[in-house]
JSON list of C-alpha atoms and ligand atoms in Angstrom, two decimals:
[
{"chain": "A", "resi": 1, "resn": "UNK", "atom": "CA", "xyz": [165.56, 147.47, 101.30]},
{"chain": "A", "resi": 2, "resn": "UNK", "atom": "CA", "xyz": [167.23, 150.50, 99.71]},
{"chain": "A", "resi": 3, "resn": "UNK", "atom": "CA", "xyz": [169.49, 152.33, 102.13]},
{"chain": "A", "resi": 4, "resn": "UNK", "atom": "CA", "xyz": [169.40, 149.62, 104.82]},
{"chain": "A", "resi": 5, "resn": "UNK", "atom": "CA", "xyz": [172.84, 148.72, 106.20]},
{"chain": "A", "resi": 6, "resn": "UNK", "atom": "CA", "xyz": [171.97, 145.12, 107.00]},
{"chain": "A", "resi": 7, "resn": "UNK", "atom": "CA", "xyz": [170.25, 144.56, 103.63]},
{"chain": "A", "resi": 8, "resn": "UNK", "atom": "CA", "xyz": [173.51, 145.78, 102.06]},
{"chain": "A", "resi": 9, "resn": "UNK", "atom": "CA", "xyz": [175.43, 143.20, 104.11]},
{"chain": "A", "resi": 10, "resn": "UNK", "atom": "CA", "xyz": [173.02, 140.45, 102.98]},
{"chain": "A", "resi": 11, "resn": "UNK", "atom": "CA", "xyz": [173.49, 141.55, 99.36]},
{"chain": "A", "resi": 12, "resn": "UNK", "atom": "CA", "xyz": [177.29, 141.41, 99.81]},
{"chain": "A", "resi": 13, "resn": "UNK", "atom": "CA", "xyz": [177.71, 145.14, 99.12]},
{"chain": "A", "resi": 14, "resn": "UNK", "atom": "CA", "xyz": [179.20, 145.66, 102.59]},
{"chain": "A", "resi": 15, "resn": "UNK", "atom": "CA", "xyz": [181.56, 143.00, 104.00]},
{"chain": "A", "resi": 16, "resn": "UNK", "atom": "CA", "xyz": [180.96, 141.10, 107.22]},
{"chain": "A", "resi": 17, "resn": "UNK", "atom": "CA", "xyz": [182.60, 138.36, 109.26]},
{"chain": "A", "resi": 18, "resn": "UNK", "atom": "CA", "xyz": [180.07, 135.63, 108.58]},
{"chain": "A", "resi": 19, "resn": "UNK", "atom": "CA", "xyz": [179.40, 133.08, 111.31]},
{"chain": "A", "resi": 20, "resn": "UNK", "atom": "CA", "xyz": [176.38, 131.25, 109.90]},
{"chain": "A", "resi": 21, "resn": "UNK", "atom": "CA", "xyz": [174.04, 131.44, 106.92]},
{"chain": "A", "resi": 22, "resn": "UNK", "atom": "CA", "xyz": [171.02, 129.57, 105.63]},
{"chain": "A", "resi": 23, "resn": "UNK", "atom": "CA", "xyz": [168.08, 130.40, 103.37]},
{"chain": "A", "resi": 24, "resn": "UNK", "atom": "CA", "xyz": [166.33, 132.44, 106.08]},
{"chain": "A", "resi": 25, "resn": "UNK", "atom": "CA", "xyz": [169.05, 134.13, 108.13]},
{"chain": "A", "resi": 26, "resn": "UNK", "atom": "CA", "xyz": [172.57, 135.50, 108.19]},
{"chain": "A", "resi": 27, "resn": "UNK", "atom": "CA", "xyz": [174.75, 135.74, 111.30]},
{"chain": "A", "resi": 28, "resn": "UNK", "atom": "CA", "xyz": [177.93, 137.80, 111.53]},
{"chain": "A", "resi": 29, "resn": "UNK", "atom": "CA", "xyz": [180.25, 139.35, 114.11]},
{"chain": "A", "resi": 30, "resn": "UNK", "atom": "CA", "xyz": [179.26, 142.72, 115.51]},
{"chain": "A", "resi": 31, "resn": "UNK", "atom": "CA", "xyz": [181.69, 145.40, 114.32]},
{"chain": "A", "resi": 32, "resn": "UNK", "atom": "CA", "xyz": [181.81, 146.94, 117.81]},
{"chain": "A", "resi": 33, "resn": "UNK", "atom": "CA", "xyz": [181.64, 143.95, 120.17]},
{"chain": "A", "resi": 34, "resn": "UNK", "atom": "CA", "xyz": [180.29, 144.44, 123.68]},
{"chain": "A", "resi": 35, "resn": "UNK", "atom": "CA", "xyz": [181.53, 141.02, 124.81]},
{"chain": "A", "resi": 36, "resn": "UNK", "atom": "CA", "xyz": [184.22, 138.51, 123.73]},
{"chain": "A", "resi": 37, "resn": "UNK", "atom": "CA", "xyz": [181.51, 136.89, 121.60]},
{"chain": "A", "resi": 38, "resn": "UNK", "atom": "CA", "xyz": [179.02, 139.26, 120.00]},
{"chain": "A", "resi": 39, "resn": "UNK", "atom": "CA", "xyz": [177.18, 137.95, 116.95]},
{"chain": "A", "resi": 40, "resn": "UNK", "atom": "CA", "xyz": [174.22, 139.52, 115.17]},
{"chain": "A", "resi": 41, "resn": "UNK", "atom": "CA", "xyz": [171.57, 137.21, 113.70]},
{"chain": "A", "resi": 42, "resn": "UNK", "atom": "CA", "xyz": [169.34, 138.84, 111.09]},
{"chain": "A", "resi": 43, "resn": "UNK", "atom": "CA", "xyz": [166.56, 137.64, 108.80]},
{"chain": "A", "resi": 44, "resn": "UNK", "atom": "CA", "xyz": [167.32, 137.92, 105.09]},
{"chain": "A", "resi": 45, "resn": "UNK", "atom": "CA", "xyz": [163.96, 139.60, 104.59]},
{"chain": "A", "resi": 46, "resn": "UNK", "atom": "CA", "xyz": [163.84, 143.20, 105.74]},
{"chain": "A", "resi": 47, "resn": "UNK", "atom": "CA", "xyz": [161.73, 143.80, 108.86]},
{"chain": "A", "resi": 48, "resn": "UNK", "atom": "CA", "xyz": [162.22, 147.12, 110.68]},
{"chain": "A", "resi": 49, "resn": "UNK", "atom": "CA", "xyz": [161.77, 146.01, 114.27]},
{"chain": "A", "resi": 50, "resn": "UNK", "atom": "CA", "xyz": [159.73, 143.85, 116.64]},
{"chain": "A", "resi": 51, "resn": "UNK", "atom": "CA", "xyz": [156.91, 146.35, 116.11]},
{"chain": "A", "resi": 52, "resn": "UNK", "atom": "CA", "xyz": [156.65, 145.19, 112.49]},
{"chain": "A", "resi": 53, "resn": "UNK", "atom": "CA", "xyz": [156.37, 141.47, 113.22]},
{"chain": "A", "resi": 54, "resn": "UNK", "atom": "CA", "xyz": [153.29, 139.68, 111.93]},
{"chain": "A", "resi": 55, "resn": "UNK", "atom": "CA", "xyz": [151.85, 136.20, 112.50]},
{"chain": "A", "resi": 56, "resn": "UNK", "atom": "CA", "xyz": [153.58, 134.99, 109.32]},
{"chain": "A", "resi": 57, "resn": "UNK", "atom": "CA", "xyz": [156.99, 135.73, 110.89]},
{"chain": "A", "resi": 58, "resn": "UNK", "atom": "CA", "xyz": [156.54, 133.36, 113.84]},
{"chain": "A", "resi": 59, "resn": "UNK", "atom": "CA", "xyz": [158.38, 130.49, 112.15]},
{"chain": "A", "resi": 60, "resn": "UNK", "atom": "CA", "xyz": [161.27, 132.79, 111.23]},
{"chain": "A", "resi": 61, "resn": "UNK", "atom": "CA", "xyz": [161.64, 134.14, 114.77]},
{"chain": "A", "resi": 62, "resn": "UNK", "atom": "CA", "xyz": [161.53, 130.63, 116.23]},
{"chain": "A", "resi": 63, "resn": "UNK", "atom": "CA", "xyz": [164.15, 129.58, 113.69]},
{"chain": "A", "resi": 64, "resn": "UNK", "atom": "CA", "xyz": [166.42, 132.43, 114.77]},
{"chain": "A", "resi": 65, "resn": "UNK", "atom": "CA", "xyz": [166.46, 131.07, 118.33]},
{"chain": "A", "resi": 66, "resn": "UNK", "atom": "CA", "xyz": [167.49, 127.60, 117.19]},
{"chain": "A", "resi": 67, "resn": "UNK", "atom": "CA", "xyz": [170.22, 129.26, 115.11]},
{"chain": "A", "resi": 68, "resn": "UNK", "atom": "CA", "xyz": [171.35, 131.10, 118.28]},
{"chain": "A", "resi": 69, "resn": "UNK", "atom": "CA", "xyz": [171.59, 127.76, 120.05]},
{"chain": "A", "resi": 70, "resn": "UNK", "atom": "CA", "xyz": [173.73, 126.29, 117.24]},
{"chain": "A", "resi": 71, "resn": "UNK", "atom": "CA", "xyz": [176.06, 129.29, 117.11]},
{"chain": "A", "resi": 72, "resn": "UNK", "atom": "CA", "xyz": [176.46, 129.33, 120.90]},
{"chain": "A", "resi": 73, "resn": "UNK", "atom": "CA", "xyz": [177.46, 125.65, 120.82]},
{"chain": "A", "resi": 74, "resn": "UNK", "atom": "CA", "xyz": [179.87, 126.18, 117.90]},
{"chain": "A", "resi": 75, "resn": "UNK", "atom": "CA", "xyz": [181.53, 129.14, 119.61]},
{"chain": "A", "resi": 76, "resn": "UNK", "atom": "CA", "xyz": [181.83, 127.24, 122.91]},
{"chain": "A", "resi": 77, "resn": "UNK", "atom": "CA", "xyz": [179.56, 129.34, 125.13]},
{"chain": "A", "resi": 78, "resn": "UNK", "atom": "CA", "xyz": [176.59, 126.98, 125.42]},
{"chain": "A", "resi": 79, "resn": "UNK", "atom": "CA", "xyz": [177.67, 125.79, 128.87]},
{"chain": "A", "resi": 80, "resn": "UNK", "atom": "CA", "xyz": [179.10, 129.05, 130.25]},
{"chain": "A", "resi": 81, "resn": "UNK", "atom": "CA", "xyz": [176.00, 130.98, 129.23]},
{"chain": "A", "resi": 82, "resn": "UNK", "atom": "CA", "xyz": [174.98, 133.73, 126.87]},
{"chain": "A", "resi": 83, "resn": "UNK", "atom": "CA", "xyz": [172.29, 136.31, 126.22]},
{"chain": "A", "resi": 84, "resn": "UNK", "atom": "CA", "xyz": [170.08, 136.97, 123.20]},
{"chain": "A", "resi": 85, "resn": "UNK", "atom": "CA", "xyz": [168.83, 140.57, 122.97]},
{"chain": "A", "resi": 86, "resn": "UNK", "atom": "CA", "xyz": [166.71, 142.54, 120.53]},
{"chain": "A", "resi": 87, "resn": "UNK", "atom": "CA", "xyz": [166.49, 146.29, 120.98]},
{"chain": "A", "resi": 88, "resn": "UNK", "atom": "CA", "xyz": [163.24, 147.83, 119.76]},
{"chain": "A", "resi": 89, "resn": "UNK", "atom": "CA", "xyz": [162.96, 151.57, 119.28]},
{"chain": "A", "resi": 90, "resn": "UNK", "atom": "CA", "xyz": [164.74, 154.64, 120.58]},
{"chain": "A", "resi": 91, "resn": "UNK", "atom": "CA", "xyz": [164.56, 154.01, 124.34]},
{"chain": "A", "resi": 92, "resn": "UNK", "atom": "CA", "xyz": [166.02, 150.53, 123.86]},
{"chain": "A", "resi": 93, "resn": "UNK", "atom": "CA", "xyz": [168.89, 151.95, 121.80]},
{"chain": "A", "resi": 94, "resn": "UNK", "atom": "CA", "xyz": [167.98, 150.44, 118.44]},
{"chain": "A", "resi": 95, "resn": "UNK", "atom": "CA", "xyz": [170.27, 152.04, 115.86]},
{"chain": "A", "resi": 96, "resn": "UNK", "atom": "CA", "xyz": [169.79, 149.77, 112.85]},
{"chain": "A", "resi": 97, "resn": "UNK", "atom": "CA", "xyz": [166.18, 149.40, 111.73]},
{"chain": "A", "resi": 98, "resn": "UNK", "atom": "CA", "xyz": [166.52, 145.90, 110.30]},
{"chain": "A", "resi": 99, "resn": "UNK", "atom": "CA", "xyz": [165.49, 143.55, 113.09]},
{"chain": "A", "resi": 100, "resn": "UNK", "atom": "CA", "xyz": [168.47, 141.75, 114.64]},
{"chain": "A", "resi": 101, "resn": "UNK", "atom": "CA", "xyz": [169.25, 139.51, 117.56]},
{"chain": "A", "resi": 102, "resn": "UNK", "atom": "CA", "xyz": [172.44, 140.17, 119.55]},
{"chain": "A", "resi": 103, "resn": "UNK", "atom": "CA", "xyz": [174.06, 136.95, 120.81]},
{"chain": "A", "resi": 104, "resn": "UNK", "atom": "CA", "xyz": [176.44, 137.92, 123.62]},
{"chain": "A", "resi": 105, "resn": "UNK", "atom": "CA", "xyz": [178.75, 135.71, 125.66]},
{"chain": "A", "resi": 106, "resn": "UNK", "atom": "CA", "xyz": [182.27, 134.91, 126.79]},
{"chain": "A", "resi": 107, "resn": "UNK", "atom": "CA", "xyz": [182.08, 136.99, 129.96]},
{"chain": "A", "resi": 108, "resn": "UNK", "atom": "CA", "xyz": [179.83, 137.48, 132.97]},
{"chain": "A", "resi": 109, "resn": "UNK", "atom": "CA", "xyz": [176.98, 139.64, 131.67]},
{"chain": "A", "resi": 110, "resn": "UNK", "atom": "CA", "xyz": [175.47, 142.20, 134.03]},
{"chain": "A", "resi": 111, "resn": "UNK", "atom": "CA", "xyz": [171.79, 142.23, 134.92]},
{"chain": "A", "resi": 112, "resn": "UNK", "atom": "CA", "xyz": [169.74, 144.33, 134.61]},
{"chain": "A", "resi": 113, "resn": "UNK", "atom": "CA", "xyz": [171.23, 145.79, 131.42]},
{"chain": "A", "resi": 114, "resn": "UNK", "atom": "CA", "xyz": [171.42, 149.55, 130.83]},
{"chain": "B", "resi": 1, "resn": "LIG", "atom": "P1", "xyz": [171.25, 148.08, 117.80]},
{"chain": "B", "resi": 1, "resn": "LIG", "atom": "O1", "xyz": [171.89, 149.23, 118.54]},
{"chain": "B", "resi": 1, "resn": "LIG", "atom": "O2", "xyz": [170.54, 147.11, 118.67]},
{"chain": "B", "resi": 1, "resn": "LIG", "atom": "O3", "xyz": [170.42, 148.58, 116.64]},
{"chain": "B", "resi": 1, "resn": "LIG", "atom": "O4", "xyz": [172.45, 147.24, 117.21]},
{"chain": "B", "resi": 1, "resn": "LIG", "atom": "C1", "xyz": [173.10, 147.55, 116.01]},
{"chain": "B", "resi": 1, "resn": "LIG", "atom": "C2", "xyz": [174.42, 146.84, 116.06]},
{"chain": "B", "resi": 1, "resn": "LIG", "atom": "O5", "xyz": [174.96, 146.80, 114.75]},
{"chain": "B", "resi": 1, "resn": "LIG", "atom": "C3", "xyz": [175.48, 147.52, 116.96]},
{"chain": "B", "resi": 1, "resn": "LIG", "atom": "O6", "xyz": [175.90, 146.61, 117.96]},
{"chain": "B", "resi": 1, "resn": "LIG", "atom": "C4", "xyz": [176.60, 147.86, 115.98]},
{"chain": "B", "resi": 1, "resn": "LIG", "atom": "O7", "xyz": [177.87, 147.71, 116.54]},
{"chain": "B", "resi": 1, "resn": "LIG", "atom": "C5", "xyz": [176.35, 146.87, 114.85]},
{"chain": "B", "resi": 1, "resn": "LIG", "atom": "N1", "xyz": [176.86, 147.25, 113.54]},
{"chain": "B", "resi": 1, "resn": "LIG", "atom": "C6", "xyz": [176.72, 148.44, 112.92]},
{"chain": "B", "resi": 1, "resn": "LIG", "atom": "N2", "xyz": [177.30, 148.41, 111.71]},
{"chain": "B", "resi": 1, "resn": "LIG", "atom": "C7", "xyz": [177.82, 147.15, 111.55]},
{"chain": "B", "resi": 1, "resn": "LIG", "atom": "C8", "xyz": [178.55, 146.50, 110.51]},
{"chain": "B", "resi": 1, "resn": "LIG", "atom": "N3", "xyz": [178.86, 147.12, 109.35]},
{"chain": "B", "resi": 1, "resn": "LIG", "atom": "N4", "xyz": [178.92, 145.22, 110.70]},
{"chain": "B", "resi": 1, "resn": "LIG", "atom": "C9", "xyz": [178.62, 144.58, 111.85]},
{"chain": "B", "resi": 1, "resn": "LIG", "atom": "N5", "xyz": [177.93, 145.14, 112.87]},
{"chain": "B", "resi": 1, "resn": "LIG", "atom": "C10", "xyz": [177.53, 146.42, 112.73]},
{"chain": "B", "resi": 2, "resn": "LIG", "atom": "ZN1", "xyz": [167.21, 145.73, 105.81]}
]
């Protein structure tokens, strides 16, 4: 989508530190990491937020979780533990309106967040 930061990353117009890619998703390191491991997993198709999900996206969202599992194993945090977070809307702190999944690990994560 025109003017979307993450669509620009998918199109290669803005660089990223790629961690994983397939036909449906791209995963790359967060530019401002909140944990030793902080990866963003995004669908290649533009979707604003959870609020814009439709039934047809269910396979994609399920796929993203299996990608999270693979990345966590590859980066060595499967056993120590990790968190997958999606912020939706202003009160959750969503800043980029292209749906994304934060994969955080490598330290003891506080609960509850925020
Ligand atoms: P959220 O606040 O949930 O919308 O998350 C947006 C995330 O995108 C933040 O953690 C930012 O640090 C991250 N971010 C913003 N710009 C970039 C970029 N160019 N490359 C990688 N991560 C980015
Ligand atoms: Zn986008």
